Amino acid sequence: RYIEFCKSTIPSRLNFRGMKLVVDCAHGATYDIAPSVLEEIGAEVIRIGAEPNGLNINDGFGATQPRALASSVRVNGADLGIALDGDGDRVILVDDKGDIVDGDEILYVIAQSRLRNGGVEGKVVGTLMSNLGLEVALRELGVGFERVKVGDRYILERLTEMDWTLGGEGSGHIICRDRTTTGDGIVSALQVLAEINTTGKPLSELRAGMRKFPQELINVPLGNARSGDVMNHKAVTEAVQAVEQAMGDEGRVLLRPSGTEPLIGVMVEGGEAGLVVAKANAIAEVVRASVAH
């Protein structure tokens, strides 16, 4: 039944015979079903990370560690690599050149596909950590973009609230509400495969319209200080405002307390890598000084 459901999420007219895929199942839940789905649609499938023993889930394989997949795609001359995580709700891809394609880029490719087939319903939903390049690329396509708090549940809440259909995280948790009700790595991969098949373009070309902006993240320990006090400290807010003004529309600053550790993440994103690193370090120094006082 699940195989038939997956097949129903892409046009039945598509023929994937002759397409060589590497699928990395992270020694997890999809070790058998993911290759079976891809073989069912006619693709030649090379399996890696498909030998679970109960202890090796996500160990050196899968969406959280896609280097093994990238290597296998290059060695085998594959058209595409698909890396799922242990429970199969996330997916990271590797294109025909052996380069890793993250969730933001996957969202961009799927949005292009939806535009060619009737349009994107409402806005695409990302998170505070979604790369600025995704927002810019979608804007150039005429597609709106909205950010919510980090976490797929916040994405799904917003999509459901507004009756929109597409959202996701850079980690590869993609939600296509016009196909299914939650994140499903296999379904998400199939949407990209369908776009490759329909357009005749390799993934390296389909992703080319989105330029990822350099991003620098520095975690500053809080010690005994409270995150709210530090983030609202006058020196910190002034430092953030100064960087935002200097970078304008070509940059973004985010200060975010960790949900699990006593840390504040200082993230700066912009068009020029050297400037991004310098600005992130400048803000981080002010945050450290505020923690010390």
PDB file of C-alpha atoms in Angstrom:
ATOM      1  CA  ARG A   1       0.000   0.000   0.000  1.00  0.00           C
ATOM      2  CA  TYR A   2       2.725   2.484   0.861  1.00  0.00           C
ATOM      3  CA  ILE A   3       4.479   1.878  -2.444  1.00  0.00           C
ATOM      4  CA  GLU A   4       1.256   2.600  -4.295  1.00  0.00           C
ATOM      5  CA  PHE A   5       0.738   5.738  -2.229  1.00  0.00           C
ATOM      6  CA  CYS A   6       4.234   6.985  -3.072  1.00  0.00           C
ATOM      7  CA  LYS A   7       3.663   6.311  -6.756  1.00  0.00           C
ATOM      8  CA  SER A   8       0.426   8.289  -6.584  1.00  0.00           C
ATOM      9  CA  THR A   9       2.316  11.455  -5.560  1.00  0.00           C
ATOM     10  CA  ILE A  10       3.944  11.797  -9.000  1.00  0.00           C
ATOM     11  CA  PRO A  11       2.426  11.625 -12.511  1.00  0.00           C
ATOM     12  CA  SER A  12       1.907   8.022 -13.651  1.00  0.00           C
ATOM     13  CA  ARG A  13       3.078   8.878 -17.166  1.00  0.00           C
ATOM     14  CA  LEU A  14       6.681   9.345 -16.040  1.00  0.00           C
ATOM     15  CA  ASN A  15       9.229   6.717 -16.950  1.00  0.00           C
ATOM     16  CA  PHE A  16      12.356   6.404 -14.817  1.00  0.00           C
ATOM     17  CA  ARG A  17      13.947   3.511 -16.683  1.00  0.00           C
ATOM     18  CA  GLY A  18      17.599   4.195 -17.368  1.00  0.00           C
ATOM     19  CA  MET A  19      17.954   6.478 -14.324  1.00  0.00           C
ATOM     20  CA  LYS A  20      20.634   5.344 -11.895  1.00  0.00           C
ATOM     21  CA  LEU A  21      20.065   6.271  -8.259  1.00  0.00           C
ATOM     22  CA  VAL A  22      22.023   5.716  -5.065  1.00  0.00           C
ATOM     23  CA  VAL A  23      19.795   5.532  -2.005  1.00  0.00           C
ATOM     24  CA  ASP A  24      21.224   5.814   1.508  1.00  0.00           C
ATOM     25  CA  CYS A  25      18.803   4.547   4.131  1.00  0.00           C
ATOM     26  CA  ALA A  26      20.902   5.422   7.220  1.00  0.00           C
ATOM     27  CA  HIS A  27      20.585   1.804   8.394  1.00  0.00           C
ATOM     28  CA  GLY A  28      17.130   2.886   9.494  1.00  0.00           C
ATOM     29  CA  ALA A  29      13.422   2.421   8.987  1.00  0.00           C
ATOM     30  CA  THR A  30      13.489   2.827   5.202  1.00  0.00           C
ATOM     31  CA  TYR A  31      16.245   0.259   4.531  1.00  0.00           C
ATOM     32  CA  ASP A  32      13.902  -1.913   2.462  1.00  0.00           C
ATOM     33  CA  ILE A  33      10.928   0.243   1.476  1.00  0.00           C
ATOM     34  CA  ALA A  34      12.853   3.185  -0.039  1.00  0.00           C
ATOM     35  CA  PRO A  35      14.793   1.068  -2.567  1.00  0.00           C
ATOM     36  CA  SER A  36      11.595  -0.866  -3.312  1.00  0.00           C
ATOM     37  CA  VAL A  37       9.670   2.324  -4.135  1.00  0.00           C
ATOM     38  CA  LEU A  38      12.417   3.551  -6.450  1.00  0.00           C
ATOM     39  CA  GLU A  39      12.752   0.183  -8.174  1.00  0.00           C
ATOM     40  CA  GLU A  40       8.991   0.043  -8.597  1.00  0.00           C
ATOM     41  CA  ILE A  41       9.044   3.255 -10.670  1.00  0.00           C
ATOM     42  CA  GLY A  42      11.707   1.738 -12.920  1.00  0.00           C
ATOM     43  CA  ALA A  43      14.971   3.211 -11.637  1.00  0.00           C
ATOM     44  CA  GLU A  44      18.209   1.298 -11.202  1.00  0.00           C
ATOM     45  CA  VAL A  45      18.965   1.484  -7.482  1.00  0.00           C
ATOM     46  CA  ILE A  46      22.266   1.126  -5.656  1.00  0.00           C
ATOM     47  CA  ARG A  47      21.700   0.659  -1.929  1.00  0.00           C
ATOM     48  CA  ILE A  48      23.987   1.915   0.822  1.00  0.00           C
ATOM     49  CA  GLY A  49      23.311   2.288   4.532  1.00  0.00           C
ATOM     50  CA  ALA A  50      20.750  -0.500   4.199  1.00  0.00           C
ATOM     51  CA  GLU A  51      22.040  -3.062   6.688  1.00  0.00           C
ATOM     52  CA  PRO A  52      20.504  -2.189  10.061  1.00  0.00           C
ATOM     53  CA  ASN A  53      21.582  -4.184  13.096  1.00  0.00           C
ATOM     54  CA  GLY A  54      19.654  -2.257  15.729  1.00  0.00           C
ATOM     55  CA  LEU A  55      22.682  -0.220  16.783  1.00  0.00           C
ATOM     56  CA  ASN A  56      24.061   1.442  13.643  1.00  0.00           C
ATOM     57  CA  ILE A  57      21.203   3.789  12.734  1.00  0.00           C
ATOM     58  CA  ASN A  58      22.566   7.095  11.328  1.00  0.00           C
ATOM     59  CA  ASP A  59      26.106   5.838  11.970  1.00  0.00           C
ATOM     60  CA  GLY A  60      28.193   7.334   9.152  1.00  0.00           C
ATOM     61  CA  PHE A  61      25.276   7.274   6.737  1.00  0.00           C
ATOM     62  CA  GLY A  62      22.004   9.058   5.994  1.00  0.00           C
ATOM     63  CA  ALA A  63      20.745  12.617   5.746  1.00  0.00           C
ATOM     64  CA  THR A  64      22.784  13.777   8.730  1.00  0.00           C
ATOM     65  CA  GLN A  65      26.039  12.454   7.220  1.00  0.00           C
ATOM     66  CA  PRO A  66      25.692  12.516   3.416  1.00  0.00           C
ATOM     67  CA  ARG A  67      29.386  12.323   2.505  1.00  0.00           C
ATOM     68  CA  ALA A  68      29.207   8.561   1.936  1.00  0.00           C
ATOM     69  CA  LEU A  69      26.344   9.153  -0.481  1.00  0.00           C
ATOM     70  CA  ALA A  70      28.223  11.889  -2.344  1.00  0.00           C
ATOM     71  CA  SER A  71      31.195   9.566  -2.764  1.00  0.00           C
ATOM     72  CA  SER A  72      28.995   6.713  -4.000  1.00  0.00           C
ATOM     73  CA  VAL A  73      27.248   8.954  -6.546  1.00  0.00           C
ATOM     74  CA  ARG A  74      30.594   9.990  -7.994  1.00  0.00           C
ATOM     75  CA  VAL A  75      32.047   6.466  -8.031  1.00  0.00           C
ATOM     76  CA  ASN A  76      28.956   4.960  -9.671  1.00  0.00           C
ATOM     77  CA  GLY A  77      28.268   7.817 -12.083  1.00  0.00           C
ATOM     78  CA  ALA A  78      24.723   8.022 -10.733  1.00  0.00           C
ATOM     79  CA  ASP A  79      22.109  10.560 -11.817  1.00  0.00           C
ATOM     80  CA  LEU A  80      21.077  11.313  -8.237  1.00  0.00           C
ATOM     81  CA  GLY A  81      21.712  10.349  -4.639  1.00  0.00           C
ATOM     82  CA  ILE A  82      19.004  10.185  -1.988  1.00  0.00           C
ATOM     83  CA  ALA A  83      19.895  10.182   1.722  1.00  0.00           C
ATOM     84  CA  LEU A  84      17.130   9.568   4.235  1.00  0.00           C
ATOM     85  CA  ASP A  85      17.460   9.849   7.992  1.00  0.00           C
ATOM     86  CA  GLY A  86      16.812   7.057  10.455  1.00  0.00           C
ATOM     87  CA  ASP A  87      13.042   7.402  10.636  1.00  0.00           C
ATOM     88  CA  GLY A  88      12.643   8.496   7.022  1.00  0.00           C
ATOM     89  CA  ASP A  89      11.028  11.900   7.470  1.00  0.00           C
ATOM     90  CA  ARG A  90      14.049  13.875   6.225  1.00  0.00           C
ATOM     91  CA  VAL A  91      15.925  13.778   2.946  1.00  0.00           C
ATOM     92  CA  ILE A  92      19.146  15.281   1.606  1.00  0.00           C
ATOM     93  CA  LEU A  93      20.067  14.823  -2.051  1.00  0.00           C
ATOM     94  CA  VAL A  94      23.300  14.606  -4.024  1.00  0.00           C
ATOM     95  CA  ASP A  95      23.180  15.925  -7.581  1.00  0.00           C
ATOM     96  CA  ASP A  96      24.657  14.456 -10.746  1.00  0.00           C
ATOM     97  CA  LYS A  97      27.959  16.216 -10.081  1.00  0.00           C
ATOM     98  CA  GLY A  98      28.284  14.698  -6.630  1.00  0.00           C
ATOM     99  CA  ASP A  99      27.402  17.899  -4.756  1.00  0.00           C
ATOM    100  CA  ILE A 100      25.177  17.863  -1.670  1.00  0.00           C
ATOM    101  CA  VAL A 101      21.738  19.491  -2.033  1.00  0.00           C
ATOM    102  CA  ASP A 102      20.118  20.506   1.256  1.00  0.00           C
ATOM    103  CA  GLY A 103      16.501  21.042   2.244  1.00  0.00           C
ATOM    104  CA  ASP A 104      16.408  24.709   1.247  1.00  0.00           C
ATOM    105  CA  GLU A 105      17.518  23.827  -2.271  1.00  0.00           C
ATOM    106  CA  ILE A 106      15.070  20.921  -2.419  1.00  0.00           C
ATOM    107  CA  LEU A 107      12.267  23.326  -1.494  1.00  0.00           C
ATOM    108  CA  TYR A 108      13.353  25.627  -4.314  1.00  0.00           C
ATOM    109  CA  VAL A 109      13.258  22.812  -6.878  1.00  0.00           C
ATOM    110  CA  ILE A 110       9.837  21.619  -5.724  1.00  0.00           C
ATOM    111  CA  ALA A 111       8.494  25.188  -5.820  1.00  0.00           C
ATOM    112  CA  GLN A 112       9.653  25.455  -9.443  1.00  0.00           C
ATOM    113  CA  SER A 113       7.825  22.224 -10.190  1.00  0.00           C
ATOM    114  CA  ARG A 114       4.620  23.470  -8.609  1.00  0.00           C
ATOM    115  CA  LEU A 115       4.860  26.735 -10.564  1.00  0.00           C
ATOM    116  CA  ARG A 116       5.004  24.810 -13.809  1.00  0.00           C
ATOM    117  CA  ASN A 117       1.940  22.820 -12.789  1.00  0.00           C
ATOM    118  CA  GLY A 118      -0.548  25.439 -11.671  1.00  0.00           C
ATOM    119  CA  GLY A 119       1.368  27.495  -9.142  1.00  0.00           C
ATOM    120  CA  VAL A 120       2.328  27.510  -5.490  1.00  0.00           C
ATOM    121  CA  GLU A 121      -0.642  27.828  -3.147  1.00  0.00           C
ATOM    122  CA  GLY A 122       0.063  30.745  -0.811  1.00  0.00           C
ATOM    123  CA  LYS A 123       3.608  31.141   0.460  1.00  0.00           C
ATOM    124  CA  VAL A 124       6.437  28.718   1.022  1.00  0.00           C
ATOM    125  CA  VAL A 125       7.156  28.369   4.742  1.00  0.00           C
ATOM    126  CA  GLY A 126      10.689  28.069   6.104  1.00  0.00           C
ATOM    127  CA  THR A 127      12.245  28.768   9.481  1.00  0.00           C
ATOM    128  CA  LEU A 128      14.425  31.413  11.073  1.00  0.00           C
ATOM    129  CA  MET A 129      17.415  29.326   9.958  1.00  0.00           C
ATOM    130  CA  SER A 130      16.405  28.950   6.310  1.00  0.00           C
ATOM    131  CA  ASN A 131      19.101  30.321   4.019  1.00  0.00           C
ATOM    132  CA  LEU A 132      18.497  33.846   2.748  1.00  0.00           C
ATOM    133  CA  GLY A 133      19.288  32.566  -0.733  1.00  0.00           C
ATOM    134  CA  LEU A 134      16.044  30.581  -0.704  1.00  0.00           C
ATOM    135  CA  GLU A 135      14.001  33.663   0.119  1.00  0.00           C
ATOM    136  CA  VAL A 136      15.711  35.677  -2.626  1.00  0.00           C
ATOM    137  CA  ALA A 137      15.361  32.911  -5.235  1.00  0.00           C
ATOM    138  CA  LEU A 138      11.671  32.410  -4.477  1.00  0.00           C
ATOM    139  CA  ARG A 139      11.097  36.160  -4.683  1.00  0.00           C
ATOM    140  CA  GLU A 140      12.614  36.121  -8.165  1.00  0.00           C
ATOM    141  CA  LEU A 141      10.092  33.409  -9.093  1.00  0.00           C
ATOM    142  CA  GLY A 142       7.258  35.548  -7.729  1.00  0.00           C
ATOM    143  CA  VAL A 143       6.686  33.226  -4.778  1.00  0.00           C
ATOM    144  CA  GLY A 144       6.181  34.509  -1.236  1.00  0.00           C
ATOM    145  CA  PHE A 145       8.194  33.207   1.681  1.00  0.00           C
ATOM    146  CA  GLU A 146       7.473  33.236   5.402  1.00  0.00           C
ATOM    147  CA  ARG A 147       9.627  32.228   8.358  1.00  0.00           C
ATOM    148  CA  VAL A 148       8.499  30.522  11.556  1.00  0.00           C
ATOM    149  CA  LYS A 149      10.345  29.194  14.587  1.00  0.00           C
ATOM    150  CA  VAL A 150      12.762  26.318  14.047  1.00  0.00           C
ATOM    151  CA  GLY A 151      10.975  22.979  14.032  1.00  0.00           C
ATOM    152  CA  ASP A 152       8.857  21.133  11.502  1.00  0.00           C
ATOM    153  CA  ARG A 153       5.818  21.309  13.761  1.00  0.00           C
ATOM    154  CA  TYR A 154       5.789  25.101  13.455  1.00  0.00           C
ATOM    155  CA  ILE A 155       6.009  24.797   9.679  1.00  0.00           C
ATOM    156  CA  LEU A 156       3.100  22.368   9.586  1.00  0.00           C
ATOM    157  CA  GLU A 157       1.058  24.555  11.943  1.00  0.00           C
ATOM    158  CA  ARG A 158       1.477  27.573   9.685  1.00  0.00           C
ATOM    159  CA  LEU A 159       0.794  25.645   6.496  1.00  0.00           C
ATOM    160  CA  THR A 160      -2.360  24.159   8.014  1.00  0.00           C
ATOM    161  CA  GLU A 161      -3.508  27.490   9.453  1.00  0.00           C
ATOM    162  CA  MET A 162      -3.199  29.257   6.096  1.00  0.00           C
ATOM    163  CA  ASP A 163      -4.070  26.245   3.909  1.00  0.00           C
ATOM    164  CA  TRP A 164      -0.731  26.556   2.116  1.00  0.00           C
ATOM    165  CA  THR A 165       1.039  23.523   0.713  1.00  0.00           C
ATOM    166  CA  LEU A 166       4.831  23.737   0.769  1.00  0.00           C
ATOM    167  CA  GLY A 167       7.400  24.248   3.513  1.00  0.00           C
ATOM    168  CA  GLY A 168      10.496  22.788   5.062  1.00  0.00           C
ATOM    169  CA  GLU A 169      13.864  23.101   6.773  1.00  0.00           C
ATOM    170  CA  GLY A 170      17.424  23.081   5.525  1.00  0.00           C
ATOM    171  CA  SER A 171      17.882  19.798   7.399  1.00  0.00           C
ATOM    172  CA  GLY A 172      15.697  18.149   4.777  1.00  0.00           C
ATOM    173  CA  HIS A 173      12.369  17.942   6.564  1.00  0.00           C
ATOM    174  CA  ILE A 174      10.061  18.878   3.664  1.00  0.00           C
ATOM    175  CA  ILE A 175       6.281  19.077   3.895  1.00  0.00           C
ATOM    176  CA  CYS A 176       4.230  18.835   0.709  1.00  0.00           C
ATOM    177  CA  ARG A 177       0.664  19.176   1.992  1.00  0.00           C
ATOM    178  CA  ASP A 178      -0.682  18.765  -1.528  1.00  0.00           C
ATOM    179  CA  ARG A 179       0.749  15.226  -1.465  1.00  0.00           C
ATOM    180  CA  THR A 180       0.776  14.083   2.151  1.00  0.00           C
ATOM    181  CA  THR A 181       0.024  15.297   5.665  1.00  0.00           C
ATOM    182  CA  THR A 182       3.497  15.291   7.145  1.00  0.00           C
ATOM    183  CA  GLY A 183       7.186  15.165   6.292  1.00  0.00           C
ATOM    184  CA  ASP A 184       8.100  12.092   4.244  1.00  0.00           C
ATOM    185  CA  GLY A 185      11.601  11.839   2.807  1.00  0.00           C
ATOM    186  CA  ILE A 186      10.663   9.363   0.091  1.00  0.00           C
ATOM    187  CA  VAL A 187       7.730  11.472  -1.130  1.00  0.00           C
ATOM    188  CA  SER A 188       9.909  14.592  -1.101  1.00  0.00           C
ATOM    189  CA  ALA A 189      12.607  12.848  -3.152  1.00  0.00           C
ATOM    190  CA  LEU A 190       9.981  11.676  -5.634  1.00  0.00           C
ATOM    191  CA  GLN A 191       8.863  15.270  -6.227  1.00  0.00           C
ATOM    192  CA  VAL A 192      12.405  16.179  -7.277  1.00  0.00           C
ATOM    193  CA  LEU A 193      12.739  13.040  -9.389  1.00  0.00           C
ATOM    194  CA  ALA A 194       9.523  13.947 -11.168  1.00  0.00           C
ATOM    195  CA  GLU A 195      10.856  17.418 -11.965  1.00  0.00           C
ATOM    196  CA  ILE A 196      14.107  15.965 -13.313  1.00  0.00           C
ATOM    197  CA  ASN A 197      12.160  13.535 -15.484  1.00  0.00           C
ATOM    198  CA  THR A 198       9.613  16.070 -16.729  1.00  0.00           C
ATOM    199  CA  THR A 199      12.094  18.809 -17.622  1.00  0.00           C
ATOM    200  CA  GLY A 200      14.914  16.563 -18.781  1.00  0.00           C
ATOM    201  CA  LYS A 201      17.276  18.691 -16.684  1.00  0.00           C
ATOM    202  CA  PRO A 202      19.723  17.247 -14.132  1.00  0.00           C
ATOM    203  CA  LEU A 203      19.424  18.348 -10.525  1.00  0.00           C
ATOM    204  CA  SER A 204      22.628  20.392 -10.839  1.00  0.00           C
ATOM    205  CA  GLU A 205      20.829  22.589 -13.367  1.00  0.00           C
ATOM    206  CA  LEU A 206      17.499  22.728 -11.522  1.00  0.00           C
ATOM    207  CA  ARG A 207      19.170  23.964  -8.321  1.00  0.00           C
ATOM    208  CA  ALA A 208      21.337  26.532 -10.121  1.00  0.00           C
ATOM    209  CA  GLY A 209      18.759  29.331  -9.830  1.00  0.00           C
ATOM    210  CA  MET A 210      19.250  29.469  -6.070  1.00  0.00           C
ATOM    211  CA  ARG A 211      22.501  30.886  -4.726  1.00  0.00           C
ATOM    212  CA  LYS A 212      23.109  29.968  -1.117  1.00  0.00           C
ATOM    213  CA  PHE A 213      24.298  32.919   0.938  1.00  0.00           C
ATOM    214  CA  PRO A 214      27.352  32.424   3.171  1.00  0.00           C
ATOM    215  CA  GLN A 215      26.277  31.879   6.745  1.00  0.00           C
ATOM    216  CA  GLU A 216      28.307  32.036   9.958  1.00  0.00           C
ATOM    217  CA  LEU A 217      26.972  30.704  13.256  1.00  0.00           C
ATOM    218  CA  ILE A 218      28.813  31.304  16.539  1.00  0.00           C
ATOM    219  CA  ASN A 219      27.533  29.824  19.802  1.00  0.00           C
ATOM    220  CA  VAL A 220      28.264  31.974  22.847  1.00  0.00           C
ATOM    221  CA  PRO A 221      28.005  30.290  26.291  1.00  0.00           C
ATOM    222  CA  LEU A 222      25.679  32.106  28.675  1.00  0.00           C
ATOM    223  CA  GLY A 223      27.191  30.977  31.958  1.00  0.00           C
ATOM    224  CA  ASN A 224      24.801  32.140  34.654  1.00  0.00           C
ATOM    225  CA  ALA A 225      23.331  34.944  32.555  1.00  0.00           C
ATOM    226  CA  ARG A 226      19.781  34.809  31.242  1.00  0.00           C
ATOM    227  CA  SER A 227      19.345  34.780  27.480  1.00  0.00           C
ATOM    228  CA  GLY A 228      16.640  37.448  27.548  1.00  0.00           C
ATOM    229  CA  ASP A 229      18.812  39.845  29.512  1.00  0.00           C
ATOM    230  CA  VAL A 230      21.739  39.380  27.132  1.00  0.00           C
ATOM    231  CA  MET A 231      19.713  39.654  23.934  1.00  0.00           C
ATOM    232  CA  ASN A 232      18.027  42.832  25.179  1.00  0.00           C
ATOM    233  CA  HIS A 233      21.229  44.409  26.447  1.00  0.00           C
ATOM    234  CA  LYS A 234      21.665  47.846  24.871  1.00  0.00           C
ATOM    235  CA  ALA A 235      25.144  47.104  23.517  1.00  0.00           C
ATOM    236  CA  VAL A 236      23.931  43.887  21.879  1.00  0.00           C
ATOM    237  CA  THR A 237      20.871  45.450  20.251  1.00  0.00           C
ATOM    238  CA  GLU A 238      22.986  48.330  18.962  1.00  0.00           C
ATOM    239  CA  ALA A 239      25.591  45.942  17.536  1.00  0.00           C
ATOM    240  CA  VAL A 240      22.877  43.966  15.758  1.00  0.00           C
ATOM    241  CA  GLN A 241      21.242  47.099  14.373  1.00  0.00           C
ATOM    242  CA  ALA A 242      24.583  48.390  13.098  1.00  0.00           C
ATOM    243  CA  VAL A 243      25.268  45.160  11.191  1.00  0.00           C
ATOM    244  CA  GLU A 244      21.731  45.037   9.801  1.00  0.00           C
ATOM    245  CA  GLN A 245      22.011  48.595   8.536  1.00  0.00           C
ATOM    246  CA  ALA A 246      25.429  47.943   7.009  1.00  0.00           C
ATOM    247  CA  MET A 247      24.247  44.824   5.159  1.00  0.00           C
ATOM    248  CA  GLY A 248      20.808  46.088   4.137  1.00  0.00           C
ATOM    249  CA  ASP A 249      18.731  43.731   1.994  1.00  0.00           C
ATOM    250  CA  GLU A 250      21.823  41.658   1.231  1.00  0.00           C
ATOM    251  CA  GLY A 251      22.183  40.304   4.750  1.00  0.00           C
ATOM    252  CA  ARG A 252      20.458  39.016   7.847  1.00  0.00           C
ATOM    253  CA  VAL A 253      21.256  38.765  11.568  1.00  0.00           C
ATOM    254  CA  LEU A 254      19.687  36.294  13.971  1.00  0.00           C
ATOM    255  CA  LEU A 255      20.271  35.911  17.705  1.00  0.00           C
ATOM    256  CA  ARG A 256      18.664  32.736  18.994  1.00  0.00           C
ATOM    257  CA  PRO A 257      18.891  31.082  22.416  1.00  0.00           C
ATOM    258  CA  SER A 258      19.472  27.339  22.354  1.00  0.00           C
ATOM    259  CA  GLY A 259      16.544  25.225  23.423  1.00  0.00           C
ATOM    260  CA  THR A 260      18.788  22.585  24.997  1.00  0.00           C
ATOM    261  CA  GLU A 261      21.963  24.322  26.243  1.00  0.00           C
ATOM    262  CA  PRO A 262      22.867  27.633  27.951  1.00  0.00           C
ATOM    263  CA  LEU A 263      23.976  29.229  24.684  1.00  0.00           C
ATOM    264  CA  ILE A 264      23.050  32.078  22.379  1.00  0.00           C
ATOM    265  CA  GLY A 265      23.572  31.451  18.699  1.00  0.00           C
ATOM    266  CA  VAL A 266      24.820  34.447  16.735  1.00  0.00           C
ATOM    267  CA  MET A 267      24.068  33.928  13.050  1.00  0.00           C
ATOM    268  CA  VAL A 268      24.966  36.327  10.259  1.00  0.00           C
ATOM    269  CA  GLU A 269      24.166  35.728   6.613  1.00  0.00           C
ATOM    270  CA  GLY A 270      25.117  37.793   3.597  1.00  0.00           C
ATOM    271  CA  GLY A 271      26.524  37.955   0.108  1.00  0.00           C
ATOM    272  CA  GLU A 272      30.240  38.030   0.904  1.00  0.00           C
ATOM    273  CA  ALA A 273      31.775  35.305   3.077  1.00  0.00           C
ATOM    274  CA  GLY A 274      34.582  37.361   4.606  1.00  0.00           C
ATOM    275  CA  LEU A 275      32.218  40.126   5.652  1.00  0.00           C
ATOM    276  CA  VAL A 276      29.759  37.628   7.123  1.00  0.00           C
ATOM    277  CA  VAL A 277      32.448  36.036   9.297  1.00  0.00           C
ATOM    278  CA  ALA A 278      33.743  39.425  10.444  1.00  0.00           C
ATOM    279  CA  LYS A 279      30.292  40.730  11.353  1.00  0.00           C
ATOM    280  CA  ALA A 280      29.345  37.529  13.197  1.00  0.00           C
ATOM    281  CA  ASN A 281      32.521  37.691  15.253  1.00  0.00           C
ATOM    282  CA  ALA A 282      31.944  41.364  16.011  1.00  0.00           C
ATOM    283  CA  ILE A 283      28.453  40.703  17.382  1.00  0.00           C
ATOM    284  CA  ALA A 284      29.640  37.610  19.254  1.00  0.00           C
ATOM    285  CA  GLU A 285      32.279  39.694  21.047  1.00  0.00           C
ATOM    286  CA  VAL A 286      29.627  42.145  22.208  1.00  0.00           C
ATOM    287  CA  VAL A 287      27.438  39.257  23.384  1.00  0.00           C
ATOM    288  CA  ARG A 288      30.373  37.779  25.347  1.00  0.00           C
ATOM    289  CA  ALA A 289      31.055  41.125  26.971  1.00  0.00           C
ATOM    290  CA  SER A 290      27.378  41.418  27.934  1.00  0.00           C
ATOM    291  CA  VAL A 291      27.421  37.929  29.452  1.00  0.00           C
ATOM    292  CA  ALA A 292      30.522  38.859  31.480  1.00  0.00           C
ATOM    293  CA  HIS A 293      28.793  41.910  32.924  1.00  0.00           C
TER     294      HIS A 293
END
